[in-house]
Amino acid sequence: MSDTQQRVERRFHGVGVSPGIARGTVFVLRPEDEEAPSRRIEDWEVPGEVARFEAALLQTREQIVEMQNRIAGAIGAKDASIFDAHLLVVEDRTLIDEVLRTLDRDQYNIEYIFQQVANRYAKTLSEIDDPYLRERALDINDVCRRVVRNLMGKDPRSASQIDVPHILVAHNLTPSDTAQLNRKLVLGFATDVGSRTSHTAIMARSLNIPAVVALHNVSDSLLSGDHVLLDGYSGLLIVNPSDQTLWEYGELEVKKTEVEDKLEALRETVSTTLDGRHITLSANIELPSDIDLVKQSGAEGIGLYRTEFFYINKNELPNEEEQYENYLAVAKEIPDQSVIIRTLDLGGDKFMSALQLPSELNPFLGWRAIRFCLERVDVFKTQLRAILRASALGNIRMMFPMISGVDELRRANAVLEECRQELREKGIPFNEHMEVGAMIEVPSAALVADLLAKEVDFFSIGTNDLIQYTIAVDRINERIAHLYEPTHPAIIRLIKMIVNAAHAHNLWVGVCGEMAGEIALTPLLVGLGVDELSTGAALVPRVKRAVQSLDIGVCLQLVDEVKNMESAEAILEKCEAIAKAHYPELMV
Ligand code: PEP
Ligand code: MG
């Protein structure tokens, strides 16, 4: 490619899922499961292949030790110790001898031989009914990829190896990949697939990293080292931005900074409408470290702590003590405000290797969240005891995810009561009056909200799942993202039903799905009677400004106008018109 061709601006259009603008050099994360190429070799080539193999094992060893040291420094020696198992793989004599024997016998290039032998070895271990050996199979797969990449002279898969600021480009990032991103080095990320309500996108907003998804084949079109501008507002990735583009974005950033500065001034103010209705405005967190942004945001507490991120990226389940300390530490950071801890919501798009969750055809409809917890009562009770104990000293409430009906909620409450009883018997303190809520995110729960209301203290509406289950639109599938419509008339009716049921039983009701942070929809949610909105910390000031600019009369009238409308698009237009009329500066 010539120099002039290289500088031609190219634009890729996707979906902006985390606002902000990033400029920098790309690092392309290639798919993990690459097949090593195969090539027959001659006798005389064997010693050279052996030497390459030894060098790759050494290089891999150094990379693992380096990563282990870095993680020990950043998170702690305990988490870094998971790499001990990886080191054992590069030193495994049985595996190495088998590779050398096969090389001598079959005479193919070493990366091909190594991949075949390591895969066979891992497969044998994974078929043995022993969790320890199955875990070793995962380690072998991980290390095998690394060795093959080293043999092939490719970039390491792990973005965490890049120690200069970069924009990460990948086909896909899992929530656990995203949780490990180094916010100081990852200026932004862009993926081929993905959607607004995937946990990867939610995570990016929490980390305040600009992100664009659904860019189709961007990861195949870019090379590490390309210069790009990433626009997380409009969902654009611009390669080799021209001087004109850079100037325009410079102007845009100035405008956005002015708005942000004004929003910052709202930190100490309350989210009350012009006519005095207070809407509690809380923040969602995924990691304890998100709390700093929450404190800066002017939120009134934590409306959703997604505790599953404490479980993923770990080889072992967190024990009761670790969880207790974690929950209490979060609560102590905001002693005058409450933290709503959501019990474990694994499954769907969030997995944990230590639990060996089976792969399912429809994971979002499968063994997820409360369904998993009610079967793995041991795991559930460990968490419940930790939450209860933390409630003795911290201002804590808790809620169950994915409740689908009364029986399920009663079973969850019964397990909670067992834990209370165990603590009482041992004389361990906890708050007997800790509020317990149910997330309403399954349509069946919305339809029986009046019955569920008798069993809990509050509801929190998980619109991300409520929308996906009601309209039958997979929330992480970018192909059908256009069908994922928060203003679908069915969603509006369900929210109204939930709010009515809650209020009839004197319960408060919040929204903690991404809809709570969509300022175009604030008039709708306030008009529907929601008492609390909980959103990513970065969005809190905007939602506060929106609430402060509205009055209840306008919101009620909006609900009245849209309640019999048929089209989600037309309803959205109405909402946007109100938003633009009341807070135009936020709607640019
Ligand atoms: C939701 O479903 O709206 C929700 C808040 O939970 P999650 O996004 O973690 O599934
Ligand atoms: Mg949910």
Coordinates of C-alpha atoms and ligand atoms in Angstrom, one line a residue, residues 197 199 202 284 304 306 308 342 345 350 368 439 441 461-466 475 512-514, ligand 1:
T197 CA -27.5 -3.9 26.2
H199 CA -22.9 -6.8 29.4
I202 CA -22.7 -2.0 29.9
N284 CA -25.2 0.8 38.7
L304 CA -27.8 -2.3 41.2
R306 CA -24.1 -6.8 39.5
E308 CA -21.4 -11.7 39.1
R342 CA -28.2 -8.1 43.2
D345 CA -26.9 -13.5 37.8
K350 CA -21.7 -14.1 31.7
R368 CA -29.3 -18.5 34.5
M439 CA -36.2 -7.7 39.8
E441 CA -37.4 -8.6 34.0
I461 CA -37.4 -3.3 36.6
G462 CA -34.7 -4.9 34.5
T463 CA -35.7 -3.4 31.2
N464 CA -32.7 -5.0 29.3
D465 CA -34.1 -8.4 29.9
L466 CA -37.8 -7.4 30.0
R475 CA -30.3 -8.6 23.5
C512 CA -32.2 -0.4 36.6
G513 CA -32.0 -1.5 33.0
E514 CA -30.3 0.7 30.4
Ligands
PEP1 C1 -31.7 -5.8 33.1 O1 -32.0 -6.9 32.7 O2 -32.3 -4.8 32.8 C2 -30.7 -5.7 34.2 C3 -30.6 -4.6 34.9 O3 -29.9 -6.7 34.5 P1 -28.8 -7.2 33.5 O4 -28.5 -6.2 32.4 O5 -27.5 -7.4 34.3 O6 -29.3 -8.5 32.9

